Each structure stands twice: as structure tokens, then as C-alpha cells.
Amino acid sequence: GESVGLHLPTLSVQEGDNSIINCAYSNSASDYFIWYKQESGKGPQFIIDIRSNMDKRQGQRVTVLLNKTVKHLSLQIAATQPGDSAVYFCAESQGAQKLVFGQGTRLTINP
Amino acid sequence: EADIYQTPRYLVIGTGKKITLECSQTMGHDKMYWYQQDPGMELHLIHYSYGVNSTEKGDLSSESTVSRIRTEHFPLTLESARPSHTSQYLCASTSSVDTQYFGPGTRLTVL
């Protein structure tokens, strides 16, 4: 069946470094992808999204890359800060007005 | 910033009790969703609604029920809580098929 998953459950980076969080999806019909950030005790917060007709989209310190050939999605965070520590989820829209979420990657920023 | 609210934020109750988790949004969104999430794990859709008097079961089977009598309100009810219902419950809403905005969640513990 369709699934959205992440390659790594945890990721540690030094403050100020760039981080890359990866996500693999299996449904080639998915046409919309979202990254969420979830801090402890809070609900997921929207970070950035991308549609399947795009390869790259940039926000403030974040970039999402979409490779439809290998069904891979990544989130790049530039110059990481302590406040970036959280669990990051990717999600895909399969056209049925529902999102399918991946397992999440816990990002830890080391001082 | 999304205007979606959940109450209570934390709830500890005994087995067999009936509970209702509240979710309200002030954005006029037609679509609302309930997810269940164990700590640090992926979100699982348990209920959704595309409008007033419309409710559907999600991908994860749940003993809870929902109602949608008003656009802004989407409560979730457990008739008889059990320890297996212990989890975090997240409510979300959207005006489109895409970006969902989440509430802060209700952390439920059933003793």
C-alpha cells in the first residue's frame, strides 16, 4: 500500500550547520507534499509545501526538494538554531483530500 | 497562525468514563480532521468531515465517534474509555485539499 516514510528517525547537527531531513514516498500519484514541525507538547506546525509540478521551493531558511523520479522529498534547514529542535514530518496528499504522514525525524541541535 | 483550539489540553480519567474532546476553529474551514498520535510517532487519521452533517472514518480504526453540527465545531467522543485509548489526539482543519492547520492537541491518559 501507499506509505510515506523517513529514512532516519533521529538527526543531530551542530548549531549553525545546515541540516537535511529526508522522506521517501511510494505513491507516484501524489501531487502535493508538506513538511510539518512538531515541538514537544504542541501540534504540528506547517513549514513549507510543494506541488508535484515543482522541483524546489524555498522559504525562510528552509528549502524543500522534490525528486519525482525516485519519489524522494527532502527538507533543508540552513544555519540551524536551537529553536529548530523538533520532530519533522513529511506528508503527502493523495488526491482524496486526506494527508498521509511519515514516521517523523527528531532533529537535535547541539550547541 | 491558525485559529484552532482544543480542550482540554490534558485529561486523566478512569476506565469506563465517557469523555468528549472539543475542537473549534474560527477560520470558517469546511474540512476538519482528527488524528491519533503516540509520542514521537506518525499521525493516524481516525475521523474527518468535509462539512456540516458530514463525517467519515479515517484510516485507523477507532472506537470514538464524532459529530459536525456546526462548521466551527468538531467534537470527538469516547463512550467508555479504556487504557488502550491513551494517546494524543490532534484536531486539524483546512479550507482546501492541501494545507491542514493543527490545534495544540489533547493528551489523554486512561487509568
mmCIF file with all atom_site columns, C-alpha atoms in Angstrom:
data_model
loop_
_atom_site.group_PDB
_atom_site.id
_atom_site.type_symbol
_atom_site.label_atom_id
_atom_site.label_alt_id
_atom_site.label_comp_id
_atom_site.label_asym_id
_atom_site.label_entity_id
_atom_site.label_seq_id
_atom_site.pdbx_PDB_ins_code
_atom_site.Cartn_x
_atom_site.Cartn_y
_atom_site.Cartn_z
_atom_site.occupancy
_atom_site.B_iso_or_equiv
_atom_site.pdbx_formal_charge
_atom_site.auth_seq_id
_atom_site.auth_comp_id
_atom_site.auth_asym_id
_atom_site.auth_atom_id
_atom_site.pdbx_PDB_model_num
ATOM 1   C CA . GLY A 1 1   ? 0.000   0.000  0.000   1.00 0.00 ? 1   GLY A CA 1
ATOM 2   C CA . GLU A 1 2   ? 0.948   3.631  -0.141  1.00 0.00 ? 2   GLU A CA 1
ATOM 3   C CA . SER A 1 3   ? 3.154   4.947  2.588   1.00 0.00 ? 3   SER A CA 1
ATOM 4   C CA . VAL A 1 4   ? 5.242   7.930  3.401   1.00 0.00 ? 4   VAL A CA 1
ATOM 5   C CA . GLY A 1 5   ? 8.321   7.364  5.456   1.00 0.00 ? 5   GLY A CA 1
ATOM 6   C CA . LEU A 1 6   ? 11.525  8.963  6.578   1.00 0.00 ? 6   LEU A CA 1
ATOM 7   C CA . HIS A 1 7   ? 14.976  7.486  6.241   1.00 0.00 ? 7   HIS A CA 1
ATOM 8   C CA . LEU A 1 8   ? 16.280  8.395  9.694   1.00 0.00 ? 8   LEU A CA 1
ATOM 9   C CA . PRO A 1 9   ? 14.445  8.522  12.997  1.00 0.00 ? 9   PRO A CA 1
ATOM 10  C CA . THR A 1 10  ? 16.969  10.918 14.573  1.00 0.00 ? 10  THR A CA 1
ATOM 11  C CA . LEU A 1 11  ? 19.390  13.556 13.343  1.00 0.00 ? 11  LEU A CA 1
ATOM 12  C CA . SER A 1 12  ? 21.865  15.620 15.347  1.00 0.00 ? 12  SER A CA 1
ATOM 13  C CA . VAL A 1 13  ? 23.608  18.692 13.952  1.00 0.00 ? 13  VAL A CA 1
ATOM 14  C CA . GLN A 1 14  ? 25.748  21.461 15.340  1.00 0.00 ? 14  GLN A CA 1
ATOM 15  C CA . GLU A 1 15  ? 24.196  24.844 15.803  1.00 0.00 ? 15  GLU A CA 1
ATOM 16  C CA . GLY A 1 16  ? 24.842  26.938 12.739  1.00 0.00 ? 16  GLY A CA 1
ATOM 17  C CA . ASP A 1 17  ? 25.248  23.966 10.421  1.00 0.00 ? 17  ASP A CA 1
ATOM 18  C CA . ASN A 1 18  ? 22.805  23.051 7.702   1.00 0.00 ? 18  ASN A CA 1
ATOM 19  C CA . SER A 1 19  ? 20.556  20.029 8.157   1.00 0.00 ? 19  SER A CA 1
ATOM 20  C CA . ILE A 1 20  ? 18.829  17.802 5.641   1.00 0.00 ? 20  ILE A CA 1
ATOM 21  C CA . ILE A 1 21  ? 15.845  15.645 6.524   1.00 0.00 ? 21  ILE A CA 1
ATOM 22  C CA . ASN A 1 22  ? 14.751  13.053 4.006   1.00 0.00 ? 22  ASN A CA 1
ATOM 23  C CA . CYS A 1 23  ? 11.464  11.446 3.141   1.00 0.00 ? 23  CYS A CA 1
ATOM 24  C CA . ALA A 1 24  ? 10.512  8.680  0.721   1.00 0.00 ? 24  ALA A CA 1
ATOM 25  C CA . TYR A 1 25  ? 7.030   8.203  -0.632  1.00 0.00 ? 25  TYR A CA 1
ATOM 26  C CA . SER A 1 26  ? 5.584   5.344  -2.623  1.00 0.00 ? 26  SER A CA 1
ATOM 27  C CA . ASN A 1 27  ? 2.518   6.758  -4.357  1.00 0.00 ? 27  ASN A CA 1
ATOM 28  C CA . SER A 1 28  ? 3.539   8.236  -7.685  1.00 0.00 ? 28  SER A CA 1
ATOM 29  C CA . ALA A 1 29  ? 0.065   9.772  -7.977  1.00 0.00 ? 29  ALA A CA 1
ATOM 30  C CA . SER A 1 30  ? 0.668   12.084 -5.016  1.00 0.00 ? 30  SER A CA 1
ATOM 31  C CA . ASP A 1 31  ? 0.698   15.674 -6.186  1.00 0.00 ? 31  ASP A CA 1
ATOM 32  C CA . TYR A 1 32  ? 1.191   17.684 -3.032  1.00 0.00 ? 32  TYR A CA 1
ATOM 33  C CA . PHE A 1 33  ? 3.689   17.401 -0.208  1.00 0.00 ? 33  PHE A CA 1
ATOM 34  C CA . ILE A 1 34  ? 4.036   19.194 3.084   1.00 0.00 ? 34  ILE A CA 1
ATOM 35  C CA . TRP A 1 35  ? 6.613   19.437 5.830   1.00 0.00 ? 35  TRP A CA 1
ATOM 36  C CA . TYR A 1 36  ? 5.474   19.939 9.402   1.00 0.00 ? 36  TYR A CA 1
ATOM 37  C CA . LYS A 1 37  ? 7.452   20.734 12.527  1.00 0.00 ? 37  LYS A CA 1
ATOM 38  C CA . GLN A 1 38  ? 6.227   19.445 15.859  1.00 0.00 ? 38  GLN A CA 1
ATOM 39  C CA . GLU A 1 39  ? 7.685   20.677 19.107  1.00 0.00 ? 39  GLU A CA 1
ATOM 40  C CA . SER A 1 40  ? 7.171   18.803 22.332  1.00 0.00 ? 40  SER A CA 1
ATOM 41  C CA . GLY A 1 41  ? 3.648   19.145 23.660  1.00 0.00 ? 41  GLY A CA 1
ATOM 42  C CA . LYS A 1 42  ? 2.371   21.012 20.607  1.00 0.00 ? 42  LYS A CA 1
ATOM 43  C CA . GLY A 1 43  ? 0.506   20.249 17.440  1.00 0.00 ? 43  GLY A CA 1
ATOM 44  C CA . PRO A 1 44  ? 2.296   20.052 14.083  1.00 0.00 ? 44  PRO A CA 1
ATOM 45  C CA . GLN A 1 45  ? 3.147   23.418 12.571  1.00 0.00 ? 45  GLN A CA 1
ATOM 46  C CA . PHE A 1 46  ? 3.197   23.958 8.816   1.00 0.00 ? 46  PHE A CA 1
ATOM 47  C CA . ILE A 1 47  ? 6.668   24.756 7.467   1.00 0.00 ? 47  ILE A CA 1
ATOM 48  C CA . ILE A 1 48  ? 6.599   24.567 3.691   1.00 0.00 ? 48  ILE A CA 1
ATOM 49  C CA . ASP A 1 49  ? 4.810   22.750 0.900   1.00 0.00 ? 49  ASP A CA 1
ATOM 50  C CA . ILE A 1 50  ? 5.481   21.834 -2.697  1.00 0.00 ? 50  ILE A CA 1
ATOM 51  C CA . ARG A 1 51  ? 3.414   20.628 -5.607  1.00 0.00 ? 51  ARG A CA 1
ATOM 52  C CA . SER A 1 52  ? 4.448   17.874 -7.965  1.00 0.00 ? 52  SER A CA 1
ATOM 53  C CA . ASN A 1 53  ? 4.939   20.306 -10.853 1.00 0.00 ? 53  ASN A CA 1
ATOM 54  C CA . MET A 1 54  ? 7.881   21.841 -8.978  1.00 0.00 ? 54  MET A CA 1
ATOM 55  C CA . ASP A 1 55  ? 11.330  20.502 -8.056  1.00 0.00 ? 55  ASP A CA 1
ATOM 56  C CA . LYS A 1 56  ? 12.306  23.050 -5.460  1.00 0.00 ? 56  LYS A CA 1
ATOM 57  C CA . ARG A 1 57  ? 10.738  25.627 -3.253  1.00 0.00 ? 57  ARG A CA 1
ATOM 58  C CA . GLN A 1 58  ? 12.372  27.979 -0.815  1.00 0.00 ? 58  GLN A CA 1
ATOM 59  C CA . GLY A 1 59  ? 11.163  29.649 2.325   1.00 0.00 ? 59  GLY A CA 1
ATOM 60  C CA . GLN A 1 60  ? 12.849  31.470 5.120   1.00 0.00 ? 60  GLN A CA 1
ATOM 61  C CA . ARG A 1 61  ? 15.919  29.312 5.939   1.00 0.00 ? 61  ARG A CA 1
ATOM 62  C CA . VAL A 1 62  ? 14.130  26.242 4.572   1.00 0.00 ? 62  VAL A CA 1
ATOM 63  C CA . THR A 1 63  ? 14.160  24.596 1.180   1.00 0.00 ? 63  THR A CA 1
ATOM 64  C CA . VAL A 1 64  ? 12.133  21.622 0.030   1.00 0.00 ? 64  VAL A CA 1
ATOM 65  C CA . LEU A 1 65  ? 13.353  19.479 -2.844  1.00 0.00 ? 65  LEU A CA 1
ATOM 66  C CA . LEU A 1 66  ? 11.202  17.010 -4.705  1.00 0.00 ? 66  LEU A CA 1
ATOM 67  C CA . ASN A 1 67  ? 12.602  14.252 -6.874  1.00 0.00 ? 67  ASN A CA 1
ATOM 68  C CA . LYS A 1 68  ? 9.693   12.537 -8.550  1.00 0.00 ? 68  LYS A CA 1
ATOM 69  C CA . THR A 1 69  ? 11.904  10.082 -10.392 1.00 0.00 ? 69  THR A CA 1
ATOM 70  C CA . VAL A 1 70  ? 12.944  8.351  -7.177  1.00 0.00 ? 70  VAL A CA 1
ATOM 71  C CA . LYS A 1 71  ? 9.966   9.547  -5.143  1.00 0.00 ? 71  LYS A CA 1
ATOM 72  C CA . HIS A 1 72  ? 12.067  11.412 -2.653  1.00 0.00 ? 72  HIS A CA 1
ATOM 73  C CA . LEU A 1 73  ? 11.423  14.573 -0.688  1.00 0.00 ? 73  LEU A CA 1
ATOM 74  C CA . SER A 1 74  ? 13.870  16.490 1.449   1.00 0.00 ? 74  SER A CA 1
ATOM 75  C CA . LEU A 1 75  ? 13.808  19.438 3.800   1.00 0.00 ? 75  LEU A CA 1
ATOM 76  C CA . GLN A 1 76  ? 16.906  21.555 4.126   1.00 0.00 ? 76  GLN A CA 1
ATOM 77  C CA . ILE A 1 77  ? 17.274  23.895 7.065   1.00 0.00 ? 77  ILE A CA 1
ATOM 78  C CA . ALA A 1 78  ? 20.032  26.470 6.801   1.00 0.00 ? 78  ALA A CA 1
ATOM 79  C CA . ALA A 1 79  ? 22.047  27.762 9.749   1.00 0.00 ? 79  ALA A CA 1
ATOM 80  C CA . THR A 1 80  ? 20.206  25.694 12.309  1.00 0.00 ? 80  THR A CA 1
ATOM 81  C CA . GLN A 1 81  ? 19.223  27.287 15.584  1.00 0.00 ? 81  GLN A CA 1
ATOM 82  C CA . PRO A 1 82  ? 18.269  25.744 18.953  1.00 0.00 ? 82  PRO A CA 1
ATOM 83  C CA . GLY A 1 83  ? 14.647  26.519 18.157  1.00 0.00 ? 83  GLY A CA 1
ATOM 84  C CA . ASP A 1 84  ? 14.801  24.162 15.209  1.00 0.00 ? 84  ASP A CA 1
ATOM 85  C CA . SER A 1 85  ? 14.949  21.188 17.569  1.00 0.00 ? 85  SER A CA 1
ATOM 86  C CA . ALA A 1 86  ? 11.724  19.269 16.988  1.00 0.00 ? 86  ALA A CA 1
ATOM 87  C CA . VAL A 1 87  ? 10.245  16.281 15.200  1.00 0.00 ? 87  VAL A CA 1
ATOM 88  C CA . TYR A 1 88  ? 9.760   16.855 11.486  1.00 0.00 ? 88  TYR A CA 1
ATOM 89  C CA . PHE A 1 89  ? 7.088   15.071 9.491   1.00 0.00 ? 89  PHE A CA 1
ATOM 90  C CA . CYS A 1 90  ? 6.531   14.892 5.794   1.00 0.00 ? 90  CYS A CA 1
ATOM 91  C CA . ALA A 1 91  ? 3.045   14.297 4.473   1.00 0.00 ? 91  ALA A CA 1
ATOM 92  C CA . GLU A 1 92  ? 1.573   13.677 1.059   1.00 0.00 ? 92  GLU A CA 1
ATOM 93  C CA . SER A 1 93  ? -1.787  14.378 -0.439  1.00 0.00 ? 93  SER A CA 1
ATOM 94  C CA . GLN A 1 94  ? -3.141  11.532 -2.485  1.00 0.00 ? 94  GLN A CA 1
ATOM 95  C CA . GLY A 1 95  ? -5.946  13.470 -4.038  1.00 0.00 ? 95  GLY A CA 1
ATOM 96  C CA . ALA A 1 96  ? -8.577  12.158 -1.677  1.00 0.00 ? 96  ALA A CA 1
ATOM 97  C CA . GLN A 1 97  ? -8.466  15.237 0.497   1.00 0.00 ? 97  GLN A CA 1
ATOM 98  C CA . LYS A 1 98  ? -6.545  13.368 3.148   1.00 0.00 ? 98  LYS A CA 1
ATOM 99  C CA . LEU A 1 99  ? -2.918  13.571 4.137   1.00 0.00 ? 99  LEU A CA 1
ATOM 100 C CA . VAL A 1 100 ? -0.700  10.566 4.769   1.00 0.00 ? 100 VAL A CA 1
ATOM 101 C CA . PHE A 1 101 ? 2.064   11.220 7.276   1.00 0.00 ? 101 PHE A CA 1
ATOM 102 C CA . GLY A 1 102 ? 5.503   9.698  7.567   1.00 0.00 ? 102 GLY A CA 1
ATOM 103 C CA . GLN A 1 103 ? 7.086   8.474  10.772  1.00 0.00 ? 103 GLN A CA 1
ATOM 104 C CA . GLY A 1 104 ? 8.962   11.635 11.693  1.00 0.00 ? 104 GLY A CA 1
ATOM 105 C CA . THR A 1 105 ? 12.593  12.575 12.249  1.00 0.00 ? 105 THR A CA 1
ATOM 106 C CA . ARG A 1 106 ? 13.731  14.008 15.560  1.00 0.00 ? 106 ARG A CA 1
ATOM 107 C CA . LEU A 1 107 ? 16.191  16.843 14.908  1.00 0.00 ? 107 LEU A CA 1
ATOM 108 C CA . THR A 1 108 ? 18.508  17.784 17.764  1.00 0.00 ? 108 THR A CA 1
ATOM 109 C CA . ILE A 1 109 ? 20.646  20.912 17.590  1.00 0.00 ? 109 ILE A CA 1
ATOM 110 C CA . ASN A 1 110 ? 23.865  20.665 19.577  1.00 0.00 ? 110 ASN A CA 1
ATOM 111 C CA . PRO A 1 111 ? 25.393  23.877 20.974  1.00 0.00 ? 111 PRO A CA 1
ATOM 112 C CA . GLU B 2 1   ? -1.092  31.497 12.893  1.00 0.00 ? 1   GLU B CA 1
ATOM 113 C CA . ALA B 2 2   ? -4.030  29.123 12.754  1.00 0.00 ? 2   ALA B CA 1
ATOM 114 C CA . ASP B 2 3   ? -7.034  29.740 14.998  1.00 0.00 ? 3   ASP B CA 1
ATOM 115 C CA . ILE B 2 4   ? -7.886  26.226 16.023  1.00 0.00 ? 4   ILE B CA 1
ATOM 116 C CA . TYR B 2 5   ? -8.466  25.275 19.617  1.00 0.00 ? 5   TYR B CA 1
ATOM 117 C CA . GLN B 2 6   ? -8.660  22.062 21.565  1.00 0.00 ? 6   GLN B CA 1
ATOM 118 C CA . THR B 2 7   ? -9.863  21.430 25.090  1.00 0.00 ? 7   THR B CA 1
ATOM 119 C CA . PRO B 2 8   ? -8.902  20.035 27.426  1.00 0.00 ? 8   PRO B CA 1
ATOM 120 C CA . ARG B 2 9   ? -5.169  20.045 26.793  1.00 0.00 ? 9   ARG B CA 1
ATOM 121 C CA . TYR B 2 10  ? -4.619  17.234 29.288  1.00 0.00 ? 10  TYR B CA 1
ATOM 122 C CA . LEU B 2 11  ? -7.089  14.708 30.642  1.00 0.00 ? 11  LEU B CA 1
ATOM 123 C CA . VAL B 2 12  ? -6.610  11.845 33.090  1.00 0.00 ? 12  VAL B CA 1
ATOM 124 C CA . ILE B 2 13  ? -9.659  9.669  33.658  1.00 0.00 ? 13  ILE B CA 1
ATOM 125 C CA . GLY B 2 14  ? -10.638 6.240  34.864  1.00 0.00 ? 14  GLY B CA 1
ATOM 126 C CA . THR B 2 15  ? -11.674 3.298  32.745  1.00 0.00 ? 15  THR B CA 1
ATOM 127 C CA . GLY B 2 16  ? -15.300 3.278  31.663  1.00 0.00 ? 16  GLY B CA 1
ATOM 128 C CA . LYS B 2 17  ? -15.821 7.028  31.716  1.00 0.00 ? 17  LYS B CA 1
ATOM 129 C CA . LYS B 2 18  ? -17.440 8.858  28.831  1.00 0.00 ? 18  LYS B CA 1
ATOM 130 C CA . ILE B 2 19  ? -15.384 11.746 27.501  1.00 0.00 ? 19  ILE B CA 1
ATOM 131 C CA . THR B 2 20  ? -15.687 14.391 24.811  1.00 0.00 ? 20  THR B CA 1
ATOM 132 C CA . LEU B 2 21  ? -12.695 16.141 23.323  1.00 0.00 ? 21  LEU B CA 1
ATOM 133 C CA . GLU B 2 22  ? -13.516 19.556 21.947  1.00 0.00 ? 22  GLU B CA 1
ATOM 134 C CA . CYS B 2 23  ? -12.167 21.125 18.770  1.00 0.00 ? 23  CYS B CA 1
ATOM 135 C CA . SER B 2 24  ? -13.126 24.511 17.401  1.00 0.00 ? 24  SER B CA 1
ATOM 136 C CA . GLN B 2 25  ? -11.815 26.679 14.608  1.00 0.00 ? 25  GLN B CA 1
ATOM 137 C CA . THR B 2 26  ? -12.653 30.258 13.772  1.00 0.00 ? 26  THR B CA 1
ATOM 138 C CA . MET B 2 27  ? -11.399 30.253 10.194  1.00 0.00 ? 27  MET B CA 1
ATOM 139 C CA . GLY B 2 28  ? -14.615 29.043 8.587   1.00 0.00 ? 28  GLY B CA 1
ATOM 140 C CA . HIS B 2 29  ? -12.894 25.934 7.261   1.00 0.00 ? 29  HIS B CA 1
ATOM 141 C CA . ASP B 2 30  ? -15.162 23.296 5.754   1.00 0.00 ? 30  ASP B CA 1
ATOM 142 C CA . LYS B 2 31  ? -12.853 20.357 6.324   1.00 0.00 ? 31  LYS B CA 1
ATOM 143 C CA . MET B 2 32  ? -11.861 19.116 9.753   1.00 0.00 ? 32  MET B CA 1
ATOM 144 C CA . TYR B 2 33  ? -9.858  16.109 10.884  1.00 0.00 ? 33  TYR B CA 1
ATOM 145 C CA . TRP B 2 34  ? -8.993  14.087 13.992  1.00 0.00 ? 34  TRP B CA 1
ATOM 146 C CA . TYR B 2 35  ? -5.667  12.309 14.284  1.00 0.00 ? 35  TYR B CA 1
ATOM 147 C CA . GLN B 2 36  ? -4.301  9.989  16.926  1.00 0.00 ? 36  GLN B CA 1
ATOM 148 C CA . GLN B 2 37  ? -0.607  10.163 17.700  1.00 0.00 ? 37  GLN B CA 1
ATOM 149 C CA . ASP B 2 38  ? 1.580   8.251  20.110  1.00 0.00 ? 38  ASP B CA 1
ATOM 150 C CA . PRO B 2 39  ? 4.603   10.252 21.374  1.00 0.00 ? 39  PRO B CA 1
ATOM 151 C CA . GLY B 2 40  ? 7.082   10.957 18.593  1.00 0.00 ? 40  GLY B CA 1
ATOM 152 C CA . MET B 2 41  ? 5.241   8.724  16.179  1.00 0.00 ? 41  MET B CA 1
ATOM 153 C CA . GLU B 2 42  ? 3.345   9.410  12.984  1.00 0.00 ? 42  GLU B CA 1
ATOM 154 C CA . LEU B 2 43  ? -0.172  10.785 12.902  1.00 0.00 ? 43  LEU B CA 1
ATOM 155 C CA . HIS B 2 44  ? -3.013  8.419  12.092  1.00 0.00 ? 44  HIS B CA 1
ATOM 156 C CA . LEU B 2 45  ? -6.276  9.775  10.714  1.00 0.00 ? 45  LEU B CA 1
ATOM 157 C CA . ILE B 2 46  ? -9.259  8.488  12.702  1.00 0.00 ? 46  ILE B CA 1
ATOM 158 C CA . HIS B 2 47  ? -12.115 10.786 11.570  1.00 0.00 ? 47  HIS B CA 1
ATOM 159 C CA . TYR B 2 48  ? -12.756 13.568 9.104   1.00 0.00 ? 48  TYR B CA 1
ATOM 160 C CA . SER B 2 49  ? -15.539 15.827 7.963   1.00 0.00 ? 49  SER B CA 1
ATOM 161 C CA . TYR B 2 50  ? -15.993 17.814 4.767   1.00 0.00 ? 50  TYR B CA 1
ATOM 162 C CA . GLY B 2 51  ? -18.815 19.931 6.100   1.00 0.00 ? 51  GLY B CA 1
ATOM 163 C CA . VAL B 2 52  ? -21.816 20.130 8.367   1.00 0.00 ? 52  VAL B CA 1
ATOM 164 C CA . ASN B 2 53  ? -23.539 16.774 8.875   1.00 0.00 ? 53  ASN B CA 1
ATOM 165 C CA . SER B 2 54  ? -20.699 15.010 7.040   1.00 0.00 ? 54  SER B CA 1
ATOM 166 C CA . THR B 2 55  ? -18.420 12.612 8.931   1.00 0.00 ? 55  THR B CA 1
ATOM 167 C CA . GLU B 2 56  ? -16.239 9.754  7.759   1.00 0.00 ? 56  GLU B CA 1
ATOM 168 C CA . LYS B 2 57  ? -13.977 7.216  9.414   1.00 0.00 ? 57  LYS B CA 1
ATOM 169 C CA . GLY B 2 58  ? -10.293 7.543  8.780   1.00 0.00 ? 58  GLY B CA 1
ATOM 170 C CA . ASP B 2 59  ? -7.579  5.052  8.012   1.00 0.00 ? 59  ASP B CA 1
ATOM 171 C CA . LEU B 2 60  ? -7.069  3.941  11.610  1.00 0.00 ? 60  LEU B CA 1
ATOM 172 C CA . SER B 2 61  ? -9.959  2.172  13.235  1.00 0.00 ? 61  SER B CA 1
ATOM 173 C CA . SER B 2 62  ? -11.159 3.955  16.340  1.00 0.00 ? 62  SER B CA 1
ATOM 174 C CA . GLU B 2 63  ? -13.891 3.333  18.888  1.00 0.00 ? 63  GLU B CA 1
ATOM 175 C CA . SER B 2 64  ? -14.512 7.058  19.092  1.00 0.00 ? 64  SER B CA 1
ATOM 176 C CA . THR B 2 65  ? -17.296 8.915  17.331  1.00 0.00 ? 65  THR B CA 1
ATOM 177 C CA . VAL B 2 66  ? -17.560 12.450 16.001  1.00 0.00 ? 66  VAL B CA 1
ATOM 178 C CA . SER B 2 67  ? -20.247 14.918 15.047  1.00 0.00 ? 67  SER B CA 1
ATOM 179 C CA . ARG B 2 68  ? -20.344 18.050 12.905  1.00 0.00 ? 68  ARG B CA 1
ATOM 180 C CA . ILE B 2 69  ? -23.419 20.068 13.678  1.00 0.00 ? 69  ILE B CA 1
ATOM 181 C CA . ARG B 2 70  ? -21.709 23.433 13.222  1.00 0.00 ? 70  ARG B CA 1
ATOM 182 C CA . THR B 2 71  ? -18.959 24.382 10.806  1.00 0.00 ? 71  THR B CA 1
ATOM 183 C CA . GLU B 2 72  ? -16.626 25.557 13.527  1.00 0.00 ? 72  GLU B CA 1
ATOM 184 C CA . HIS B 2 73  ? -17.064 22.659 15.931  1.00 0.00 ? 73  HIS B CA 1
ATOM 185 C CA . PHE B 2 74  ? -15.912 19.026 15.587  1.00 0.00 ? 74  PHE B CA 1
ATOM 186 C CA . PRO B 2 75  ? -16.068 17.160 18.918  1.00 0.00 ? 75  PRO B CA 1
ATOM 187 C CA . LEU B 2 76  ? -14.806 13.628 19.439  1.00 0.00 ? 76  LEU B CA 1
ATOM 188 C CA . THR B 2 77  ? -16.473 11.305 21.942  1.00 0.00 ? 77  THR B CA 1
ATOM 189 C CA . LEU B 2 78  ? -15.417 8.091  23.637  1.00 0.00 ? 78  LEU B CA 1
ATOM 190 C CA . GLU B 2 79  ? -18.406 6.374  25.231  1.00 0.00 ? 79  GLU B CA 1
ATOM 191 C CA . SER B 2 80  ? -16.337 4.164  27.506  1.00 0.00 ? 80  SER B CA 1
ATOM 192 C CA . ALA B 2 81  ? -12.661 4.990  27.802  1.00 0.00 ? 81  ALA B CA 1
ATOM 193 C CA . ARG B 2 82  ? -10.056 2.230  28.149  1.00 0.00 ? 82  ARG B CA 1
ATOM 194 C CA . PRO B 2 83  ? -6.303  2.291  28.793  1.00 0.00 ? 83  PRO B CA 1
ATOM 195 C CA . SER B 2 84  ? -5.752  1.444  25.115  1.00 0.00 ? 84  SER B CA 1
ATOM 196 C CA . HIS B 2 85  ? -7.219  4.863  24.286  1.00 0.00 ? 85  HIS B CA 1
ATOM 197 C CA . THR B 2 86  ? -4.316  6.595  25.994  1.00 0.00 ? 86  THR B CA 1
ATOM 198 C CA . SER B 2 87  ? -2.731  8.781  23.327  1.00 0.00 ? 87  SER B CA 1
ATOM 199 C CA . GLN B 2 88  ? -2.555  12.289 21.958  1.00 0.00 ? 88  GLN B CA 1
ATOM 200 C CA . TYR B 2 89  ? -5.487  13.462 19.867  1.00 0.00 ? 89  TYR B CA 1
ATOM 201 C CA . LEU B 2 90  ? -4.901  16.201 17.319  1.00 0.00 ? 90  LEU B CA 1
ATOM 202 C CA . CYS B 2 91  ? -7.540  18.185 15.500  1.00 0.00 ? 91  CYS B CA 1
ATOM 203 C CA . ALA B 2 92  ? -6.893  19.925 12.187  1.00 0.00 ? 92  ALA B CA 1
ATOM 204 C CA . SER B 2 93  ? -8.812  21.971 9.659   1.00 0.00 ? 93  SER B CA 1
ATOM 205 C CA . THR B 2 94  ? -8.412  23.299 6.140   1.00 0.00 ? 94  THR B CA 1
ATOM 206 C CA . SER B 2 95  ? -10.325 25.232 3.548   1.00 0.00 ? 95  SER B CA 1
ATOM 207 C CA . SER B 2 96  ? -8.789  23.229 0.715   1.00 0.00 ? 96  SER B CA 1
ATOM 208 C CA . VAL B 2 97  ? -7.428  19.821 -0.042  1.00 0.00 ? 97  VAL B CA 1
ATOM 209 C CA . ASP B 2 98  ? -3.992  20.889 0.978   1.00 0.00 ? 98  ASP B CA 1
ATOM 210 C CA . THR B 2 99  ? -2.504  22.575 3.977   1.00 0.00 ? 99  THR B CA 1
ATOM 211 C CA . GLN B 2 100 ? -4.019  21.470 7.244   1.00 0.00 ? 100 GLN B CA 1
ATOM 212 C CA . TYR B 2 101 ? -3.662  23.589 10.344  1.00 0.00 ? 101 TYR B CA 1
ATOM 213 C CA . PHE B 2 102 ? -3.441  21.794 13.656  1.00 0.00 ? 102 PHE B CA 1
ATOM 214 C CA . GLY B 2 103 ? -4.617  22.526 17.137  1.00 0.00 ? 103 GLY B CA 1
ATOM 215 C CA . PRO B 2 104 ? -2.355  22.022 20.179  1.00 0.00 ? 104 PRO B CA 1
ATOM 216 C CA . GLY B 2 105 ? -3.716  18.547 20.888  1.00 0.00 ? 105 GLY B CA 1
ATOM 217 C CA . THR B 2 106 ? -5.293  16.781 23.846  1.00 0.00 ? 106 THR B CA 1
ATOM 218 C CA . ARG B 2 107 ? -3.151  14.333 25.751  1.00 0.00 ? 107 ARG B CA 1
ATOM 219 C CA . LEU B 2 108 ? -5.451  11.641 27.120  1.00 0.00 ? 108 LEU B CA 1
ATOM 220 C CA . THR B 2 109 ? -4.479  9.165  29.810  1.00 0.00 ? 109 THR B CA 1
ATOM 221 C CA . VAL B 2 110 ? -6.922  6.432  30.807  1.00 0.00 ? 110 VAL B CA 1
ATOM 222 C CA . LEU B 2 111 ? -6.102  4.658  34.043  1.00 0.00 ? 111 LEU B CA 1
#
